[in-house]
GROMACS .gro file of C-alpha atoms in nm:
model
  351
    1UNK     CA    1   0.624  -0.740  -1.950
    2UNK     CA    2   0.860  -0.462  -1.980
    3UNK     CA    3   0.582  -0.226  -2.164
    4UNK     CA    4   0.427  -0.271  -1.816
    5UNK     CA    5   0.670  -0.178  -1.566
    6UNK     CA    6   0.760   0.109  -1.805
    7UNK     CA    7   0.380   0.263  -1.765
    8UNK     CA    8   0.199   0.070  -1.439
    9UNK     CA    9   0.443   0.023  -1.255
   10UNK     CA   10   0.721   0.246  -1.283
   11UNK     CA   11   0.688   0.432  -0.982
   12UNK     CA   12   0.730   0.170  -0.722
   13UNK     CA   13   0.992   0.025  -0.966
   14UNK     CA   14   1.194   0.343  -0.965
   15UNK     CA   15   1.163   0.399  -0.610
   16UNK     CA   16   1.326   0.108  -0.511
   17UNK     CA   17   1.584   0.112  -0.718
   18UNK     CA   18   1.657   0.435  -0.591
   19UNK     CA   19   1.729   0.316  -0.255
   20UNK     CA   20   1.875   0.016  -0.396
   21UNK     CA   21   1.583  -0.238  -0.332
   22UNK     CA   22   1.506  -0.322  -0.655
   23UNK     CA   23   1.542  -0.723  -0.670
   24UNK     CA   24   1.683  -0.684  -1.044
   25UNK     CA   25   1.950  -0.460  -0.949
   26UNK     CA   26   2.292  -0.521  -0.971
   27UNK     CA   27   2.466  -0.621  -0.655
   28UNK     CA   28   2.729  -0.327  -0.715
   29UNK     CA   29   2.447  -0.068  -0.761
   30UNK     CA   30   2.199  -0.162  -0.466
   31UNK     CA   31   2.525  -0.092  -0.247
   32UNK     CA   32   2.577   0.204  -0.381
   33UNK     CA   33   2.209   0.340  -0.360
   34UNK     CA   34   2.112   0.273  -0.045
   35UNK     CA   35   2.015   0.541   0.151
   36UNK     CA   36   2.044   0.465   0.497
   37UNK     CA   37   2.054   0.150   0.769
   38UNK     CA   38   1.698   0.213   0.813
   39UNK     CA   39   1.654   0.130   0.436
   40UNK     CA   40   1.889  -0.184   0.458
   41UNK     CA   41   1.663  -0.292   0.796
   42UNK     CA   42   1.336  -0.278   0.607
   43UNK     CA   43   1.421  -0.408   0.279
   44UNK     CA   44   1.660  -0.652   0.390
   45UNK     CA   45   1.488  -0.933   0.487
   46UNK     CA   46   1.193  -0.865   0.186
   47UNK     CA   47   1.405  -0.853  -0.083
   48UNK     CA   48   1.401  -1.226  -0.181
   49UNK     CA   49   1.024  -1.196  -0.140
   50UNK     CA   50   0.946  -0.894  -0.360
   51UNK     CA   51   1.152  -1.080  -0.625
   52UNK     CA   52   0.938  -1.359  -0.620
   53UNK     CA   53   0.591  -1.145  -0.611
   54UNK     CA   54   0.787  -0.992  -0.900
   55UNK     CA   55   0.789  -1.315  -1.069
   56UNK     CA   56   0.432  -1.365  -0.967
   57UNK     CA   57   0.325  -1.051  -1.110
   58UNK     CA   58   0.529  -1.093  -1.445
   59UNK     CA   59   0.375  -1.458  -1.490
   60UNK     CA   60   0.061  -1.342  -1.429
   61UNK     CA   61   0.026  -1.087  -1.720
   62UNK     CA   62   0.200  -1.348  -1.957
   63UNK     CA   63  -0.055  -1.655  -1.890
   64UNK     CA   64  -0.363  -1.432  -1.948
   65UNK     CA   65  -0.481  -1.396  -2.247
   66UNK     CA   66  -0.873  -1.332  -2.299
   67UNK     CA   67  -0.904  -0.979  -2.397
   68UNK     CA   68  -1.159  -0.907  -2.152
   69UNK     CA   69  -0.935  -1.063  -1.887
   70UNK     CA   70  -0.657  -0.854  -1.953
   71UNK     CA   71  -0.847  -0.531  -1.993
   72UNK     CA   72  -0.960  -0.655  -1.581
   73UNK     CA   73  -0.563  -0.644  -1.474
   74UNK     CA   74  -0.501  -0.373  -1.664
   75UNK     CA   75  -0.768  -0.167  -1.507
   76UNK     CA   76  -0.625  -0.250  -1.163
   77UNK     CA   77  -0.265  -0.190  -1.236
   78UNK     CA   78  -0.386   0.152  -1.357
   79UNK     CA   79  -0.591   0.196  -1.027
   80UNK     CA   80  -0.233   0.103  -0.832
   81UNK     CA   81  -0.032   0.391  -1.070
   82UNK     CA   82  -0.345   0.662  -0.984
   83UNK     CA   83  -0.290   0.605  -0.614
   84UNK     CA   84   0.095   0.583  -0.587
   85UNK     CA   85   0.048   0.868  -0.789
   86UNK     CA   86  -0.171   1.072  -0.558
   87UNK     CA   87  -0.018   0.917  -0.242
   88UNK     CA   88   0.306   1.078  -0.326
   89UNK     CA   89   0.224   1.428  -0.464
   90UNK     CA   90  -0.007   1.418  -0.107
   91UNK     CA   91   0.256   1.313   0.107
   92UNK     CA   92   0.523   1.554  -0.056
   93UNK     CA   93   0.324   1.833  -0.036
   94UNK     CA   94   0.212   1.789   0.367
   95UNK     CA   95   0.588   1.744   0.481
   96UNK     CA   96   0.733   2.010   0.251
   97UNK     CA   97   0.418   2.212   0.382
   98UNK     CA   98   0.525   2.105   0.759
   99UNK     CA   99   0.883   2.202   0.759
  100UNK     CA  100   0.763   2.558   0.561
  101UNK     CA  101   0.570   2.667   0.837
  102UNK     CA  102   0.907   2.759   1.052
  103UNK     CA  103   0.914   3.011   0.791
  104UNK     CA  104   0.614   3.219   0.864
  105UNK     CA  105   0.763   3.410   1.166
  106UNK     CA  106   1.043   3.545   0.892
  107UNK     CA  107   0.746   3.596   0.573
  108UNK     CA  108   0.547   3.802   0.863
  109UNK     CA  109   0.871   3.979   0.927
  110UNK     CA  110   0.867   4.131   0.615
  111UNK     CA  111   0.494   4.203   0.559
  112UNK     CA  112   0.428   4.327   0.885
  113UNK     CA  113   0.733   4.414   1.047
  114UNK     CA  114   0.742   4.531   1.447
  115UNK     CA  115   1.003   4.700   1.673
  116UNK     CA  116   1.172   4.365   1.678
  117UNK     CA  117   1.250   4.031   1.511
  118UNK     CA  118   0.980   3.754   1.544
  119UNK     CA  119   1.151   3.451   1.752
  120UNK     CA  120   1.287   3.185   1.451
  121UNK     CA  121   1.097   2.841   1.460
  122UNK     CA  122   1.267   2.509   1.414
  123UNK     CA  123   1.081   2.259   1.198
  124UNK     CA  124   1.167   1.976   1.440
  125UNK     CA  125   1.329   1.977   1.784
  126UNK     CA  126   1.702   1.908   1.652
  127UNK     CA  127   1.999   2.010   1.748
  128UNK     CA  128   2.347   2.078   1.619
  129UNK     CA  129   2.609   2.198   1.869
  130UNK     CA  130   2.607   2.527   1.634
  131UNK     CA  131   2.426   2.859   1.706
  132UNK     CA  132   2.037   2.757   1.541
  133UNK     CA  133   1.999   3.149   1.482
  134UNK     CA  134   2.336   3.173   1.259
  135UNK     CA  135   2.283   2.864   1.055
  136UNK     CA  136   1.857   2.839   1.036
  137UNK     CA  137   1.838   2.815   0.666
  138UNK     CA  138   2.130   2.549   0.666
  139UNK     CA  139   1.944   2.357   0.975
  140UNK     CA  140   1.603   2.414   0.772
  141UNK     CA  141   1.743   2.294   0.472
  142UNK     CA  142   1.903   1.971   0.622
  143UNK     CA  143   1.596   1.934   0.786
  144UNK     CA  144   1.379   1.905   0.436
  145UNK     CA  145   1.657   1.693   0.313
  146UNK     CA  146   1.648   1.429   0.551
  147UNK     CA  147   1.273   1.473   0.543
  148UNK     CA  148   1.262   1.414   0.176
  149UNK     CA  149   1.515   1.120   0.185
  150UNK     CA  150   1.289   0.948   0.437
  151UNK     CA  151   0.948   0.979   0.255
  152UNK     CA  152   1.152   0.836  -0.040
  153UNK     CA  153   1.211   0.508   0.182
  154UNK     CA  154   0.845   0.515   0.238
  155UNK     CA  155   0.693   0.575  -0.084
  156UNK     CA  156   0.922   0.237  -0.162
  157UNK     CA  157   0.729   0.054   0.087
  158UNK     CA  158   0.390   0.186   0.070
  159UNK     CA  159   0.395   0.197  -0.315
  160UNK     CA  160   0.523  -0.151  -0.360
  161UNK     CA  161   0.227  -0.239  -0.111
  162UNK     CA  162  -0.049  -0.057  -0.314
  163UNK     CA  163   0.061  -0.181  -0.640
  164UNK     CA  164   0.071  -0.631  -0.525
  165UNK     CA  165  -0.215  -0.542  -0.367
  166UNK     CA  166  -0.391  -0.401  -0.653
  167UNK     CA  167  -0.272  -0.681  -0.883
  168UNK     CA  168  -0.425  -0.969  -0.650
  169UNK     CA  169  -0.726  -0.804  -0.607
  170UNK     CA  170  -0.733  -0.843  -0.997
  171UNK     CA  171  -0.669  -1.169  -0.991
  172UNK     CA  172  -0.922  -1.262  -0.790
  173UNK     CA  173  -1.169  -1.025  -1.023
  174UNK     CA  174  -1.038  -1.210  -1.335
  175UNK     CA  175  -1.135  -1.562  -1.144
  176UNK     CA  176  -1.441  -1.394  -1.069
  177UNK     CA  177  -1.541  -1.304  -1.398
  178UNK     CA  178  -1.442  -1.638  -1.526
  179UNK     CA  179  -1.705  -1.818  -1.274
  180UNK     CA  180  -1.981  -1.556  -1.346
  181UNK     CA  181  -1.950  -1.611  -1.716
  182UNK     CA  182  -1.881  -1.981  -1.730
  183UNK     CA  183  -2.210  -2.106  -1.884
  184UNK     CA  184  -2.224  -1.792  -2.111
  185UNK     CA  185  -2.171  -2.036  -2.437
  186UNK     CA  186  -2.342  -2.331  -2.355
  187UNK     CA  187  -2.464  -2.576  -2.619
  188UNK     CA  188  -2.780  -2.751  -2.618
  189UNK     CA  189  -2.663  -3.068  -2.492
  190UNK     CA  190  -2.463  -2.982  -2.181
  191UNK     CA  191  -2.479  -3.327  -2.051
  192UNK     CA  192  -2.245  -3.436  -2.350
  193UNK     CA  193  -1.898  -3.575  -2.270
  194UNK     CA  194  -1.755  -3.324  -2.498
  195UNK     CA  195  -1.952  -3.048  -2.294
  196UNK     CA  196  -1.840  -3.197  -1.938
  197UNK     CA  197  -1.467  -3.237  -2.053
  198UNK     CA  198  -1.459  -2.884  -2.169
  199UNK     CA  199  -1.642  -2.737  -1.830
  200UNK     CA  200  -1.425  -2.935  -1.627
  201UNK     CA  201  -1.088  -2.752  -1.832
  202UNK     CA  202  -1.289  -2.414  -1.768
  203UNK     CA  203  -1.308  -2.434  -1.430
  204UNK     CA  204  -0.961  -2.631  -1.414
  205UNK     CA  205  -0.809  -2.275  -1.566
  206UNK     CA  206  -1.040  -2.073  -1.313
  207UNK     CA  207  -0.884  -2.260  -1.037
  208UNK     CA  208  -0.553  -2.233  -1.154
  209UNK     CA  209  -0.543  -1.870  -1.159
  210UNK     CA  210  -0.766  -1.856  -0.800
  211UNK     CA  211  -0.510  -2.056  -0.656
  212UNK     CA  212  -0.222  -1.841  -0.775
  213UNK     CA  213  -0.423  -1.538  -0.608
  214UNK     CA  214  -0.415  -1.697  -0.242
  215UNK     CA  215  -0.081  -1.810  -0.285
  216UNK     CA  216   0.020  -1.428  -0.420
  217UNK     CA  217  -0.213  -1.307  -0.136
  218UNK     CA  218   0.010  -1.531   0.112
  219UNK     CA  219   0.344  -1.435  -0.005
  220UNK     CA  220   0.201  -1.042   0.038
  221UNK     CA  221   0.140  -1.067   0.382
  222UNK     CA  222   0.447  -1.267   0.493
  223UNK     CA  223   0.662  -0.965   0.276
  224UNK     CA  224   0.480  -0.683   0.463
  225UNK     CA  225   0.406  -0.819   0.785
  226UNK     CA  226   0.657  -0.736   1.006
  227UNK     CA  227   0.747  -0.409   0.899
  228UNK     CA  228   0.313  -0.319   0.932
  229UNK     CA  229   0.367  -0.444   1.262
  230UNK     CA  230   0.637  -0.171   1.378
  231UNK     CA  231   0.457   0.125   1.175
  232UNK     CA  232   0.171   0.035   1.355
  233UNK     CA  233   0.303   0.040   1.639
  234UNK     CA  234   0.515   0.422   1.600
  235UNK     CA  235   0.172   0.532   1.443
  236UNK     CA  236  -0.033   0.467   1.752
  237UNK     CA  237   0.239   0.582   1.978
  238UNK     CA  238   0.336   0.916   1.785
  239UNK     CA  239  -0.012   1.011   1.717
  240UNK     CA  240  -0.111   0.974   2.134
  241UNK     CA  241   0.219   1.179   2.167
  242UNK     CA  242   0.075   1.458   1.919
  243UNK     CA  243  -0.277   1.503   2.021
  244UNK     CA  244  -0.105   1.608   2.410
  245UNK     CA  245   0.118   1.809   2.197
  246UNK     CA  246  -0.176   2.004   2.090
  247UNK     CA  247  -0.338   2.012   2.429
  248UNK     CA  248  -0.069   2.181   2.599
  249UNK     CA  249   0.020   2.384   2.301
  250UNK     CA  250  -0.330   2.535   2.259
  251UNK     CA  251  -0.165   2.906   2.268
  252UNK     CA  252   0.095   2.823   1.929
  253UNK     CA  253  -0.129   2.854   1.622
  254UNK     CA  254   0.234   2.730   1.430
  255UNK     CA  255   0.307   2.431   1.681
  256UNK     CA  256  -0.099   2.345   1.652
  257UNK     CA  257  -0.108   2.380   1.277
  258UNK     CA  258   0.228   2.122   1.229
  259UNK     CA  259   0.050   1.875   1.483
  260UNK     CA  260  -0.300   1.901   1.263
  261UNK     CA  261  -0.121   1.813   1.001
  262UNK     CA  262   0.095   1.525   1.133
  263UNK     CA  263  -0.241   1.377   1.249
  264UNK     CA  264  -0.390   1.411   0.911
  265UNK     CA  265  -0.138   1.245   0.708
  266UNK     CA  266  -0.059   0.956   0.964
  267UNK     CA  267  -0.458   0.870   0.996
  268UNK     CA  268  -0.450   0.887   0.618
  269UNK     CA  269  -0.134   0.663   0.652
  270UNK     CA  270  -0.371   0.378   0.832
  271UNK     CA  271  -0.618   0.437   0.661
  272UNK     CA  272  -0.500   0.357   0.333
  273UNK     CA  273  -0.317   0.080   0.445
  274UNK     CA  274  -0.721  -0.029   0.572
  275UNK     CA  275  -0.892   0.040   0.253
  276UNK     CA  276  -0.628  -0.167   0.063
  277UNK     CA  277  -0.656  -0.430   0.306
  278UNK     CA  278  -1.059  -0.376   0.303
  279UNK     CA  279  -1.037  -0.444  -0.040
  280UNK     CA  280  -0.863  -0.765  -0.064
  281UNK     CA  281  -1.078  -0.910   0.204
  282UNK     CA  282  -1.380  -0.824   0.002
  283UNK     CA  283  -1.243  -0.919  -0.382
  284UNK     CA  284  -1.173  -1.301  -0.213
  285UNK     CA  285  -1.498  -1.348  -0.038
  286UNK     CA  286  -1.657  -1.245  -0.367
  287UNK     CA  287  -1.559  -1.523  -0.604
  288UNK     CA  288  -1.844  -1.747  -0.408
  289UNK     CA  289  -2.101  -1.474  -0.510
  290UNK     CA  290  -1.984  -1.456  -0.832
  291UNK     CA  291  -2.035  -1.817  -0.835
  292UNK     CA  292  -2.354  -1.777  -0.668
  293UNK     CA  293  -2.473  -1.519  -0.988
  294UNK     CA  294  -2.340  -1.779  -1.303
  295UNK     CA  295  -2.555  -2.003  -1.459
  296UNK     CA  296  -2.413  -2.321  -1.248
  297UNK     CA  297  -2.763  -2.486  -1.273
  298UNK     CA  298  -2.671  -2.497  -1.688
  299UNK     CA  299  -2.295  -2.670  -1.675
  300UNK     CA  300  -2.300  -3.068  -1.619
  301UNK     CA  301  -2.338  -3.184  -1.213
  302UNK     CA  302  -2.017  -3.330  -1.264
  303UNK     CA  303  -1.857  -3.007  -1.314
  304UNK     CA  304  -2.120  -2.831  -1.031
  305UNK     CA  305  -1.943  -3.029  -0.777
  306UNK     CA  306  -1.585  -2.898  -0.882
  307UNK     CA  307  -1.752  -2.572  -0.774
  308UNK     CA  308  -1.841  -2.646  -0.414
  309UNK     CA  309  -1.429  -2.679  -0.327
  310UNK     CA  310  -1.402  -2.320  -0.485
  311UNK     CA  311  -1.711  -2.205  -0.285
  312UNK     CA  312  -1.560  -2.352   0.030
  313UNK     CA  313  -1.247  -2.174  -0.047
  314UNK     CA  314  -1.369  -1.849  -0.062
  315UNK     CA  315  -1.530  -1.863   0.293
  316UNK     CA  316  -1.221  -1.782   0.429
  317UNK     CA  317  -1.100  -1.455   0.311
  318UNK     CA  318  -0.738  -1.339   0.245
  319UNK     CA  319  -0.591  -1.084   0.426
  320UNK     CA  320  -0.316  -0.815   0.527
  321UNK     CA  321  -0.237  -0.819   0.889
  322UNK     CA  322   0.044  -0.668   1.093
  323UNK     CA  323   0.266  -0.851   1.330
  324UNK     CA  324  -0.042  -1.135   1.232
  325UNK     CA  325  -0.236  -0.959   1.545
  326UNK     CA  326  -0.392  -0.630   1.333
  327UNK     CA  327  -0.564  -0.729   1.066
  328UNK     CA  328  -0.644  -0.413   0.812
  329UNK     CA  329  -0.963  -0.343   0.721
  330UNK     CA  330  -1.218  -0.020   0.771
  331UNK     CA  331  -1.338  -0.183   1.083
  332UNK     CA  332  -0.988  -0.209   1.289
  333UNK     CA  333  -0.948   0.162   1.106
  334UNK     CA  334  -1.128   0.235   1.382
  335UNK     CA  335  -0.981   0.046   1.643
  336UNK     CA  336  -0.620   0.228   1.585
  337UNK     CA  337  -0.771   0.606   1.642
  338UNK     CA  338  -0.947   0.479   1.946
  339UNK     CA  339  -0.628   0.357   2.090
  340UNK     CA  340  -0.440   0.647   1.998
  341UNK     CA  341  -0.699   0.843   2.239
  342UNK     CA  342  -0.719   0.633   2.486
  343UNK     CA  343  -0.347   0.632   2.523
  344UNK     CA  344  -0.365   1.039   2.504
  345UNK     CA  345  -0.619   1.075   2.773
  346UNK     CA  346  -0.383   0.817   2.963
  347UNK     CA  347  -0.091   1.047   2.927
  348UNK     CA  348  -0.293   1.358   2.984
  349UNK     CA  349  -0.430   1.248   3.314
  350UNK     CA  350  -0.085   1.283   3.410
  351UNK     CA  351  -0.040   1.625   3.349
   0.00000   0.00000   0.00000
């Protein structure tokens, strides 16, 4: 398993250990790396979980075996390192792009110069009892810090999220695959003893590894539910606070250029949290169709009825959910931008 971590999943691996989250940690170390009581308040109460999906994940990719199974996981976990990947270089790049834009008054200084200075430009509204004019570049730089040391806590979370998510979704492709190819090397005689006894160990495996998938599906949403519940909750607040930002701040191309881009990367935010939750809705609805699409009229009726309890399994789909009230998916995607505006027109009607 430790080939594994090293490639797929290094990057959530790394960074929670460095804000001292990672469940393998020593006790000494995780004290000594965390970054903040914010980190400590999030993590806190999901380290004992994460372990266990931990253990999940590391049984997993020691009980299968088939080649073609494993080439399935391992095509997912490399689908979770490609978007961890690209979530943080995106993410990096927007905030460091955010807090650079206090810089353009000082760049257009020096290109185009007039009679006097250009007005300096705070990335955030902070404040440090000090004259902002004689220490910007310290304030600037503190400000990208902190900025930095809070995506870090993020990534954590969000990267963590992508990569158990990915992995059950290959689980339940795996079980799928099993179903559709079940009756792929049937004998003549499927009515045999022999032929029901080894069906019935086929599917037994199948719903093994299907019911480790809900259970891993389960244990993900209990880890991640609460803390989805307050980031949606900021998220739908901060973005209705933005958009009046930008409609009474129509005349500052630099104020209306930081909001744009605030709104961009927190509807990104939601939205990837949707598409991930999107996709394990639709990976555990689909083992009944790949049941639907195998050969079930060729296995032994014996062994067709052990398939009716998987089909009536799969109606009910797994899912992510936050606070267990908003359940993610490209449908309630939706939902959050329309309450975001609604709650801006609310707060603009009082202006």
């Amino acid at each position: 398993m430790e080939p594994t971590w090293k490639y797929y999943y290094n990057i959530p691996k790394r960074m929670l250990s460095i804000i001292g989250q990672w469940p393998y940690q020593k006790e000494r170390r995780m004290k000594r790396f965390r970054l903040s009581l914010v980190t400590a308040f999030i993590f806190s109460m999901a380290i004992p979980q994460i372990k266990r999906l931990t253990d999940y994940l590391q049984d997993d990719w020691k009980e299968i075996k088939n080649p073609e199974e494993c080439e399935i996981v391992r095509k997912y976990a490399l689908t979770a390192r490609l978007h961890n990947l690209t979530y943080c270089i995106f993410f990096v790049t927007t905030t460091n792009i955010f807090a650079m834009t206090s810089l353009i008054p000082q760049m257009l200084n020096l290109i185009s110069p007039l009679n006097e200075s250009r007005p300096l430009i705070m990335a955030t509204e902070v404040y440090f009892f000090v004259n902002s004019e004689d220490y910007y570049f310290y304030i600037l730089f503190h400000t990208i810090l902190s900025a930095n040391v809070m995506l870090t806590i993020i990534f954590a979370h969000d990267c963590t999220f992508m990569a158990y998510t990915e992995h059950v979704c290959g689980l339940f492709a795996v079980v799928g695959f099993r179903f559709e190819n079940l009756s792929r090397n049937d004998s003549n005689d499927a009515t045999s003893p022999e032929d029901c006894k080894a069906y019935n160990q086929m599917i037994g495996v199948s719903v093994h590894i299907h019911c480790r998938a809900l259970q891993f599906a389960e244990l993900l949403e209990e880890t991640f539910c609460v803390t989805f519940a307050a980031q949606m909750l900021v998220i739908v607040l901060t973005l209705s606070i933005t958009l009046l930002q930008m409609a009474l701040q129509l005349d500052d191309i630099i104020a209306i250029m930081k909001c744009i881009l605030y709104v961009i990367a927190q509807i990104l935010h939601v939205f990837i949290y949707s598409l991930q939750g999107q996709k394990l809705i639709d990976h555990s609805l689909h083992i009944r169709d790949k049941i639907y699409k195998s050969r079930w009229y060729d296995i032994p009726v014996r062994s067709q009825k052990l398939l009716l309890h998987v089909m009536q399994k799969s109606l009910q789909p797994s899912y992510l959910s936050a606070g267990k009230i908003y359940v993610f998916s490209l449908k309630s995607f939706t939902t959050v931008l329309q309450s975001s505006v609604s709650y801006f027109t609310v707060l603009a009607s009082f202006q």
